[in-house]
Amino acid sequence: MENSFGDFLKSKRQEKNLTQKELANKLFVTESAVSKWEKDVAHPDITLLPKLSEILGVTEHELITASVDKKTREEKSQAKKWRAFSVSWSLFFYIAYAVALIPCFICNLAIDKTLSWFWIVASALLLAFSFTNLPKLINKHKLIFVPLSMFASLCVLLMTCCIYTKGDWFFVATLPVLLGLVIIFMPIYISKYKIFEKLKKYKEFVLVGIDFVVLNIMLLAIEIYSVSNGYATHGWYIKYALPISSVFYVFLNLLMSIKFIKVNGLLKTSFVLLLTNMFLYLGLPQFFRLYDNPSIRGEMFDDMNIMKADLSVWTSANGMIDRNIHYIIWATLLVVGLGFLVAGLIVHFKRKNKEK
């Protein structure tokens, strides 16, 4: 049986050990008014509800409905516990940073009479701070500022290490991280933010194009660094890296363009399977055979030569096992692709007949 407003008011007043007169004095009303409320003869003015709920330790909603909202109270209790945990979490890391930073500061000064490796420790803690505490301090546009702050703090750490070691590898180290961030977060940004609204239709092409550009900037930086340090000869980027990455770039764009072909899903699937099969076992090996350098052609593409496969021979000599496995993959892709092609054509012509 549900409580009436009067019964609820009376029970909460008694829980607070208040008499009717004491409650009336707190609300600046008469004792008889409180008595009438508890007898359900009358109800308090709506302007008194905030003060009354505060005195009784209930919410206005609970007061109006004359019942304890256990779900809301549980949610508030959980929220309070979470806030306490959050504060403790932040405080723990702040203390940990201070405990790590202050001794390093003193030791570096005492031993080396200057601050040198201390800056590496400080920048490493800055990176840790960007992962542990900074996300809580950023309220708006976290998806943008948190990854950028992490990347910036990592760059600070790498720059500090580069200066300390008197190296010139800073850009070579940071560009792969930048490529990783672009690959992970750019699809999210294009899908989420309205500024990229016009790009959503061609999102896949834009993303692959951005990845291609960043990848080639990274490869060019690696060539400059490796040539300047005598690790490689000049020109391998133009001769090898750019053509190879361009071939994959063109293939991915061809693959993605299939979605714009106005045919059923079965036919599109067959196109993807057959195109991938042709690229892996016809186009790619032929492309790499253009290079005379054995390290570029490698044994890998010789092992992918399905024309030399022999399913009756399964020995490790001369890469026969690899050739046979690739032959099975090629045959499977071909059969499945042709199967989807036949099924797609049947569906296509059935629809055509229905339209007539």
Tab-separated table of C-alpha atoms in Angstrom:
chain	number	residue	atom	x	y	z
A	1	MET	CA	0.000	0.000	0.000
A	2	GLU	CA	1.397	3.397	-0.995
A	3	ASN	CA	1.967	6.079	1.636
A	4	SER	CA	-0.019	9.310	1.522
A	5	PHE	CA	1.764	12.626	1.538
A	6	GLY	CA	0.834	13.142	5.189
A	7	ASP	CA	2.153	9.752	6.297
A	8	PHE	CA	5.398	10.277	4.349
A	9	LEU	CA	5.861	13.763	5.815
A	10	LYS	CA	5.228	12.513	9.331
A	11	SER	CA	7.654	9.580	9.022
A	12	LYS	CA	10.452	11.783	7.649
A	13	ARG	CA	9.830	14.419	10.350
A	14	GLN	CA	10.107	11.777	13.046
A	15	GLU	CA	13.293	10.393	11.467
A	16	LYS	CA	14.809	13.867	11.897
A	17	ASN	CA	13.554	13.968	15.528
A	18	LEU	CA	11.548	17.107	14.863
A	19	THR	CA	8.243	18.052	16.464
A	20	GLN	CA	5.478	19.640	14.422
A	21	LYS	CA	6.241	22.948	16.120
A	22	GLU	CA	9.979	22.757	15.339
A	23	LEU	CA	9.273	21.966	11.697
A	24	ALA	CA	6.745	24.815	11.544
A	25	ASN	CA	9.284	27.263	12.976
A	26	LYS	CA	11.873	26.264	10.381
A	27	LEU	CA	9.349	26.866	7.602
A	28	PHE	CA	7.875	30.022	9.193
A	29	VAL	CA	4.376	28.535	9.239
A	30	THR	CA	1.984	27.644	12.041
A	31	GLU	CA	2.032	24.344	13.895
A	32	SER	CA	-1.580	23.752	12.833
A	33	ALA	CA	-0.519	24.006	9.176
A	34	VAL	CA	1.972	21.178	9.642
A	35	SER	CA	-0.705	19.169	11.466
A	36	LYS	CA	-3.087	19.606	8.540
A	37	TRP	CA	-0.407	18.482	6.092
A	38	GLU	CA	0.209	15.284	8.015
A	39	LYS	CA	-3.522	14.580	8.177
A	40	ASP	CA	-3.816	15.207	4.405
A	41	VAL	CA	-6.337	17.946	5.096
A	42	ALA	CA	-4.124	20.446	3.279
A	43	HIS	CA	-0.841	20.530	1.382
A	44	PRO	CA	2.114	22.921	1.648
A	45	ASP	CA	2.525	25.724	-0.853
A	46	ILE	CA	4.759	24.755	-3.774
A	47	THR	CA	7.234	27.492	-2.803
A	48	LEU	CA	7.878	25.642	0.484
A	49	LEU	CA	8.881	22.380	-1.185
A	50	PRO	CA	12.606	23.184	-1.697
A	51	LYS	CA	13.049	24.207	1.959
A	52	LEU	CA	10.909	21.332	3.254
A	53	SER	CA	12.812	18.739	1.219
A	54	GLU	CA	16.095	20.197	2.473
A	55	ILE	CA	14.998	19.961	6.121
A	56	LEU	CA	13.720	16.400	5.771
A	57	GLY	CA	16.700	15.209	3.712
A	58	VAL	CA	14.676	14.102	0.707
A	59	THR	CA	14.363	15.301	-2.868
A	60	GLU	CA	11.419	17.356	-4.101
A	61	HIS	CA	10.465	14.445	-6.347
A	62	GLU	CA	10.356	12.093	-3.340
A	63	LEU	CA	8.306	14.627	-1.412
A	64	ILE	CA	5.758	15.040	-4.194
A	65	THR	CA	5.444	11.299	-4.860
A	66	ALA	CA	5.507	10.505	-1.099
A	67	SER	CA	8.014	7.719	-1.624
A	68	VAL	CA	11.759	7.174	-1.436
A	69	ASP	CA	13.346	7.042	-4.902
A	70	LYS	CA	15.795	4.205	-4.238
A	71	LYS	CA	17.108	4.144	-7.805
A	72	THR	CA	17.989	7.848	-7.829
A	73	ARG	CA	19.542	7.601	-4.363
A	74	GLU	CA	21.632	4.632	-5.513
A	75	GLU	CA	22.758	6.552	-8.576
A	76	LYS	CA	23.736	9.535	-6.418
A	77	SER	CA	25.577	7.240	-4.032
A	78	GLN	CA	27.475	5.636	-6.907
A	79	ALA	CA	28.249	9.066	-8.389
A	80	LYS	CA	29.581	10.233	-5.023
A	81	LYS	CA	31.777	7.137	-4.740
A	82	TRP	CA	33.035	7.669	-8.289
A	83	ARG	CA	33.900	11.313	-7.551
A	84	ALA	CA	35.799	10.229	-4.439
A	85	PHE	CA	37.659	7.585	-6.443
A	86	SER	CA	38.406	10.088	-9.194
A	87	VAL	CA	39.866	12.577	-6.726
A	88	SER	CA	41.927	9.841	-5.064
A	89	TRP	CA	43.161	8.674	-8.485
A	90	SER	CA	44.329	12.154	-9.430
A	91	LEU	CA	45.897	12.781	-6.026
A	92	PHE	CA	47.785	9.490	-6.167
A	93	PHE	CA	49.406	10.371	-9.489
A	94	TYR	CA	50.207	13.938	-8.447
A	95	ILE	CA	52.021	12.574	-5.385
A	96	ALA	CA	53.741	9.907	-7.505
A	97	TYR	CA	54.963	12.542	-9.970
A	98	ALA	CA	56.323	14.687	-7.139
A	99	VAL	CA	58.023	11.670	-5.507
A	100	ALA	CA	59.690	10.808	-8.831
A	101	LEU	CA	60.539	14.341	-9.907
A	102	ILE	CA	61.985	15.935	-6.761
A	103	PRO	CA	64.661	13.252	-6.022
A	104	CYS	CA	65.735	13.255	-9.689
A	105	PHE	CA	66.040	17.039	-9.600
A	106	ILE	CA	68.210	16.920	-6.460
A	107	CYS	CA	70.347	13.975	-7.645
A	108	ASN	CA	71.017	15.474	-11.083
A	109	LEU	CA	72.132	18.769	-9.544
A	110	ALA	CA	74.186	17.067	-6.823
A	111	ILE	CA	75.997	14.631	-9.138
A	112	ASP	CA	76.360	16.554	-12.415
A	113	LYS	CA	76.161	20.118	-11.035
A	114	THR	CA	73.600	20.840	-13.769
A	115	LEU	CA	70.245	19.659	-15.029
A	116	SER	CA	70.720	17.196	-17.894
A	117	TRP	CA	68.959	13.803	-17.706
A	118	PHE	CA	66.427	15.349	-15.323
A	119	TRP	CA	64.626	16.809	-18.348
A	120	ILE	CA	64.138	13.310	-19.754
A	121	VAL	CA	62.468	12.263	-16.506
A	122	ALA	CA	60.340	15.425	-16.495
A	123	SER	CA	59.205	14.967	-20.095
A	124	ALA	CA	58.475	11.267	-19.447
A	125	LEU	CA	56.264	12.264	-16.505
A	126	LEU	CA	54.589	14.850	-18.742
A	127	LEU	CA	53.737	12.044	-21.152
A	128	ALA	CA	52.379	9.958	-18.266
A	129	PHE	CA	50.347	12.965	-17.094
A	130	SER	CA	48.771	13.290	-20.547
A	131	PHE	CA	47.503	9.709	-20.227
A	132	THR	CA	46.427	9.660	-16.581
A	133	ASN	CA	45.341	13.123	-15.424
A	134	LEU	CA	44.934	15.422	-18.405
A	135	PRO	CA	41.845	13.655	-19.900
A	136	LYS	CA	39.959	14.505	-16.700
A	137	LEU	CA	40.890	18.174	-16.940
A	138	ILE	CA	39.652	18.555	-20.530
A	139	ASN	CA	35.876	19.000	-20.612
A	140	LYS	CA	35.194	19.883	-24.256
A	141	HIS	CA	36.369	18.237	-27.485
A	142	LYS	CA	38.287	15.497	-25.665
A	143	LEU	CA	38.458	13.450	-28.831
A	144	ILE	CA	40.579	16.184	-30.410
A	145	PHE	CA	42.634	17.584	-27.553
A	146	VAL	CA	43.497	14.385	-25.669
A	147	PRO	CA	45.221	12.599	-28.616
A	148	LEU	CA	46.918	15.850	-29.645
A	149	SER	CA	48.190	16.447	-26.105
A	150	MET	CA	49.496	12.887	-25.906
A	151	PHE	CA	51.259	13.272	-29.244
A	152	ALA	CA	52.692	16.667	-28.218
A	153	SER	CA	53.998	15.303	-24.909
A	154	LEU	CA	55.546	12.321	-26.723
A	155	CYS	CA	57.233	14.738	-29.129
A	156	VAL	CA	58.614	16.670	-26.150
A	157	LEU	CA	60.034	13.444	-24.703
A	158	LEU	CA	61.586	12.387	-28.021
A	159	MET	CA	63.014	15.859	-28.600
A	160	THR	CA	64.505	15.869	-25.104
A	161	CYS	CA	66.103	12.459	-25.661
A	162	CYS	CA	67.339	13.540	-29.090
A	163	ILE	CA	69.002	16.652	-27.653
A	164	TYR	CA	70.459	14.690	-24.733
A	165	THR	CA	71.979	12.078	-27.052
A	166	LYS	CA	72.989	14.754	-29.604
A	167	GLY	CA	71.122	12.838	-32.281
A	168	ASP	CA	69.225	13.848	-35.405
A	169	TRP	CA	66.547	11.160	-35.367
A	170	PHE	CA	63.650	13.227	-33.975
A	171	PHE	CA	61.546	13.377	-37.162
A	172	VAL	CA	62.207	9.729	-38.007
A	173	ALA	CA	60.877	8.771	-34.565
A	174	THR	CA	57.803	11.025	-34.509
A	175	LEU	CA	56.458	10.481	-38.025
A	176	PRO	CA	55.486	6.803	-37.464
A	177	VAL	CA	53.556	7.899	-34.361
A	178	LEU	CA	51.828	10.591	-36.418
A	179	LEU	CA	50.918	7.995	-39.055
A	180	GLY	CA	49.429	5.788	-36.348
A	181	LEU	CA	47.336	8.672	-34.990
A	182	VAL	CA	46.095	9.531	-38.476
A	183	ILE	CA	45.107	5.906	-39.163
A	184	ILE	CA	43.270	5.576	-35.835
A	185	PHE	CA	41.601	8.958	-35.358
A	186	MET	CA	40.941	10.413	-38.823
A	187	PRO	CA	38.096	7.932	-39.561
A	188	ILE	CA	36.499	8.949	-36.242
A	189	TYR	CA	36.882	12.680	-36.946
A	190	ILE	CA	35.395	12.430	-40.443
A	191	SER	CA	32.430	10.414	-39.144
A	192	LYS	CA	31.799	12.605	-36.093
A	193	TYR	CA	32.376	16.239	-37.049
A	194	LYS	CA	30.177	18.260	-39.377
A	195	ILE	CA	33.163	20.080	-40.854
A	196	PHE	CA	33.891	16.873	-42.795
A	197	GLU	CA	30.263	16.405	-43.902
A	198	LYS	CA	31.078	16.780	-47.608
A	199	LEU	CA	33.823	14.177	-47.364
A	200	LYS	CA	31.724	11.411	-45.799
A	201	LYS	CA	30.553	10.022	-49.131
A	202	TYR	CA	34.160	9.551	-50.232
A	203	LYS	CA	35.528	8.943	-46.732
A	204	GLU	CA	37.495	5.808	-47.613
A	205	PHE	CA	39.282	7.498	-50.529
A	206	VAL	CA	40.133	10.550	-48.410
A	207	LEU	CA	41.495	8.402	-45.582
A	208	VAL	CA	43.626	6.245	-47.879
A	209	GLY	CA	44.913	9.420	-49.579
A	210	ILE	CA	45.881	11.005	-46.241
A	211	ASP	CA	47.561	7.781	-45.092
A	212	PHE	CA	49.431	7.592	-48.402
A	213	VAL	CA	50.734	11.161	-48.039
A	214	VAL	CA	51.813	10.743	-44.393
A	215	LEU	CA	53.405	7.366	-45.161
A	216	ASN	CA	55.470	8.834	-47.984
A	217	ILE	CA	56.544	11.808	-45.878
A	218	MET	CA	57.741	9.291	-43.295
A	219	LEU	CA	59.562	7.197	-45.915
A	220	LEU	CA	61.220	10.293	-47.369
A	221	ALA	CA	62.352	11.366	-43.890
A	222	ILE	CA	63.776	7.876	-43.316
A	223	GLU	CA	65.717	8.090	-46.576
A	224	ILE	CA	67.148	11.507	-45.688
A	225	TYR	CA	68.161	10.255	-42.253
A	226	SER	CA	69.593	6.923	-43.466
A	227	VAL	CA	71.549	8.521	-46.328
A	228	SER	CA	72.976	11.288	-44.114
A	229	ASN	CA	74.173	8.667	-41.629
A	230	GLY	CA	75.538	6.298	-44.270
A	231	TYR	CA	72.988	3.549	-43.688
A	232	ALA	CA	71.660	3.534	-47.265
A	233	THR	CA	72.345	4.885	-50.718
A	234	HIS	CA	70.564	7.929	-52.087
A	235	GLY	CA	67.502	7.391	-54.301
A	236	TRP	CA	65.846	4.288	-52.817
A	237	TYR	CA	62.735	6.295	-51.962
A	238	ILE	CA	62.124	7.334	-55.596
A	239	LYS	CA	63.187	3.975	-56.997
A	240	TYR	CA	61.508	1.611	-54.565
A	241	ALA	CA	59.395	3.137	-51.747
A	242	LEU	CA	57.286	5.543	-53.817
A	243	PRO	CA	56.427	3.076	-56.637
A	244	ILE	CA	55.596	0.250	-54.215
A	245	SER	CA	53.380	2.432	-51.996
A	246	SER	CA	51.743	3.881	-55.137
A	247	VAL	CA	50.863	0.414	-56.436
A	248	PHE	CA	49.118	-0.440	-53.166
A	249	TYR	CA	47.443	2.979	-53.138
A	250	VAL	CA	46.009	2.428	-56.632
A	251	PHE	CA	44.880	-1.100	-55.741
A	252	LEU	CA	43.047	0.086	-52.595
A	253	ASN	CA	41.295	2.835	-54.553
A	254	LEU	CA	40.193	0.327	-57.213
A	255	LEU	CA	38.928	-1.955	-54.496
A	256	MET	CA	36.948	0.831	-52.792
A	257	SER	CA	35.512	2.122	-56.060
A	258	ILE	CA	33.580	-1.151	-56.426
A	259	LYS	CA	30.994	0.164	-53.955
A	260	PHE	CA	29.896	2.767	-56.514
A	261	ILE	CA	29.081	0.126	-59.151
A	262	LYS	CA	25.292	-0.203	-59.332
A	263	VAL	CA	25.010	-3.969	-58.996
A	264	ASN	CA	23.860	-6.307	-56.223
A	265	GLY	CA	26.013	-7.220	-53.229
A	266	LEU	CA	26.851	-10.678	-54.564
A	267	LEU	CA	28.436	-9.233	-57.684
A	268	LYS	CA	30.340	-6.642	-55.667
A	269	THR	CA	31.712	-9.407	-53.434
A	270	SER	CA	32.825	-11.382	-56.466
A	271	PHE	CA	34.577	-8.312	-57.899
A	272	VAL	CA	36.453	-7.777	-54.622
A	273	LEU	CA	37.562	-11.414	-54.405
A	274	LEU	CA	38.613	-11.693	-58.059
A	275	LEU	CA	40.392	-8.318	-58.085
A	276	THR	CA	42.278	-9.188	-54.891
A	277	ASN	CA	43.222	-12.551	-56.363
A	278	MET	CA	44.522	-10.961	-59.562
A	279	PHE	CA	46.466	-8.329	-57.644
A	280	LEU	CA	48.156	-10.774	-55.266
A	281	TYR	CA	49.034	-13.530	-57.710
A	282	LEU	CA	49.333	-11.765	-61.060
A	283	GLY	CA	49.872	-8.038	-60.694
A	284	LEU	CA	52.086	-7.853	-57.601
A	285	PRO	CA	54.592	-10.581	-58.571
A	286	GLN	CA	54.924	-9.109	-62.066
A	287	PHE	CA	55.513	-5.663	-60.596
A	288	PHE	CA	58.296	-6.872	-58.290
A	289	ARG	CA	59.957	-8.780	-61.100
A	290	LEU	CA	60.713	-5.395	-62.669
A	291	TYR	CA	63.356	-4.933	-59.994
A	292	ASP	CA	66.703	-6.605	-60.488
A	293	ASN	CA	67.597	-6.205	-56.816
A	294	PRO	CA	67.148	-9.659	-55.171
A	295	SER	CA	66.443	-8.040	-51.793
A	296	ILE	CA	63.447	-6.277	-53.320
A	297	ARG	CA	62.136	-9.237	-55.295
A	298	GLY	CA	62.967	-11.611	-52.461
A	299	GLU	CA	62.109	-15.244	-52.054
A	300	MET	CA	58.621	-14.304	-50.916
A	301	PHE	CA	57.362	-13.498	-54.395
A	302	ASP	CA	59.117	-16.492	-55.893
A	303	ASP	CA	57.314	-18.653	-53.320
A	304	MET	CA	54.032	-17.038	-54.439
A	305	ASN	CA	54.589	-18.323	-57.990
A	306	ILE	CA	51.544	-20.562	-58.303
A	307	MET	CA	52.686	-21.760	-61.729
A	308	LYS	CA	55.479	-23.734	-60.024
A	309	ALA	CA	53.160	-25.379	-57.470
A	310	ASP	CA	52.924	-29.173	-57.325
A	311	LEU	CA	50.337	-30.564	-54.912
A	312	SER	CA	51.951	-34.007	-55.124
A	313	VAL	CA	55.158	-32.683	-53.555
A	314	TRP	CA	55.087	-31.262	-50.015
A	315	THR	CA	58.729	-30.678	-49.100
A	316	SER	CA	60.422	-27.612	-47.697
A	317	ALA	CA	63.014	-27.692	-50.464
A	318	ASN	CA	62.841	-24.777	-52.910
A	319	GLY	CA	59.802	-23.329	-51.147
A	320	MET	CA	57.457	-25.982	-52.544
A	321	ILE	CA	55.213	-25.969	-49.449
A	322	ASP	CA	54.761	-22.212	-49.699
A	323	ARG	CA	53.933	-22.419	-53.404
A	324	ASN	CA	51.362	-25.129	-52.767
A	325	ILE	CA	49.737	-23.140	-49.959
A	326	HIS	CA	49.558	-20.040	-52.137
A	327	TYR	CA	48.121	-22.149	-54.945
A	328	ILE	CA	45.354	-23.361	-52.615
A	329	ILE	CA	44.648	-19.780	-51.521
A	330	TRP	CA	44.554	-18.616	-55.144
A	331	ALA	CA	42.256	-21.478	-56.166
A	332	THR	CA	39.962	-20.900	-53.186
A	333	LEU	CA	39.639	-17.189	-53.901
A	334	LEU	CA	39.010	-17.945	-57.559
A	335	VAL	CA	36.322	-20.576	-56.901
A	336	VAL	CA	34.561	-18.509	-54.239
A	337	GLY	CA	34.785	-15.392	-56.404
A	338	LEU	CA	33.319	-17.205	-59.412
A	339	GLY	CA	30.617	-18.669	-57.174
A	340	PHE	CA	29.560	-15.200	-56.042
A	341	LEU	CA	29.744	-14.046	-59.656
A	342	VAL	CA	27.354	-16.764	-60.865
A	343	ALA	CA	24.963	-16.190	-57.943
A	344	GLY	CA	25.073	-12.443	-58.510
A	345	LEU	CA	24.343	-12.807	-62.219
A	346	ILE	CA	21.357	-15.071	-61.488
A	347	VAL	CA	19.940	-12.505	-59.036
A	348	HIS	CA	20.652	-9.692	-61.497
A	349	PHE	CA	18.818	-11.327	-64.406
A	350	LYS	CA	15.895	-12.365	-62.190
A	351	ARG	CA	15.436	-8.750	-61.175
A	352	LYS	CA	15.634	-7.669	-64.795
A	353	ASN	CA	12.925	-10.139	-65.747
A	354	LYS	CA	10.672	-8.951	-62.915
A	355	GLU	CA	11.100	-5.341	-64.016
A	356	LYS	CA	9.909	-6.302	-67.526
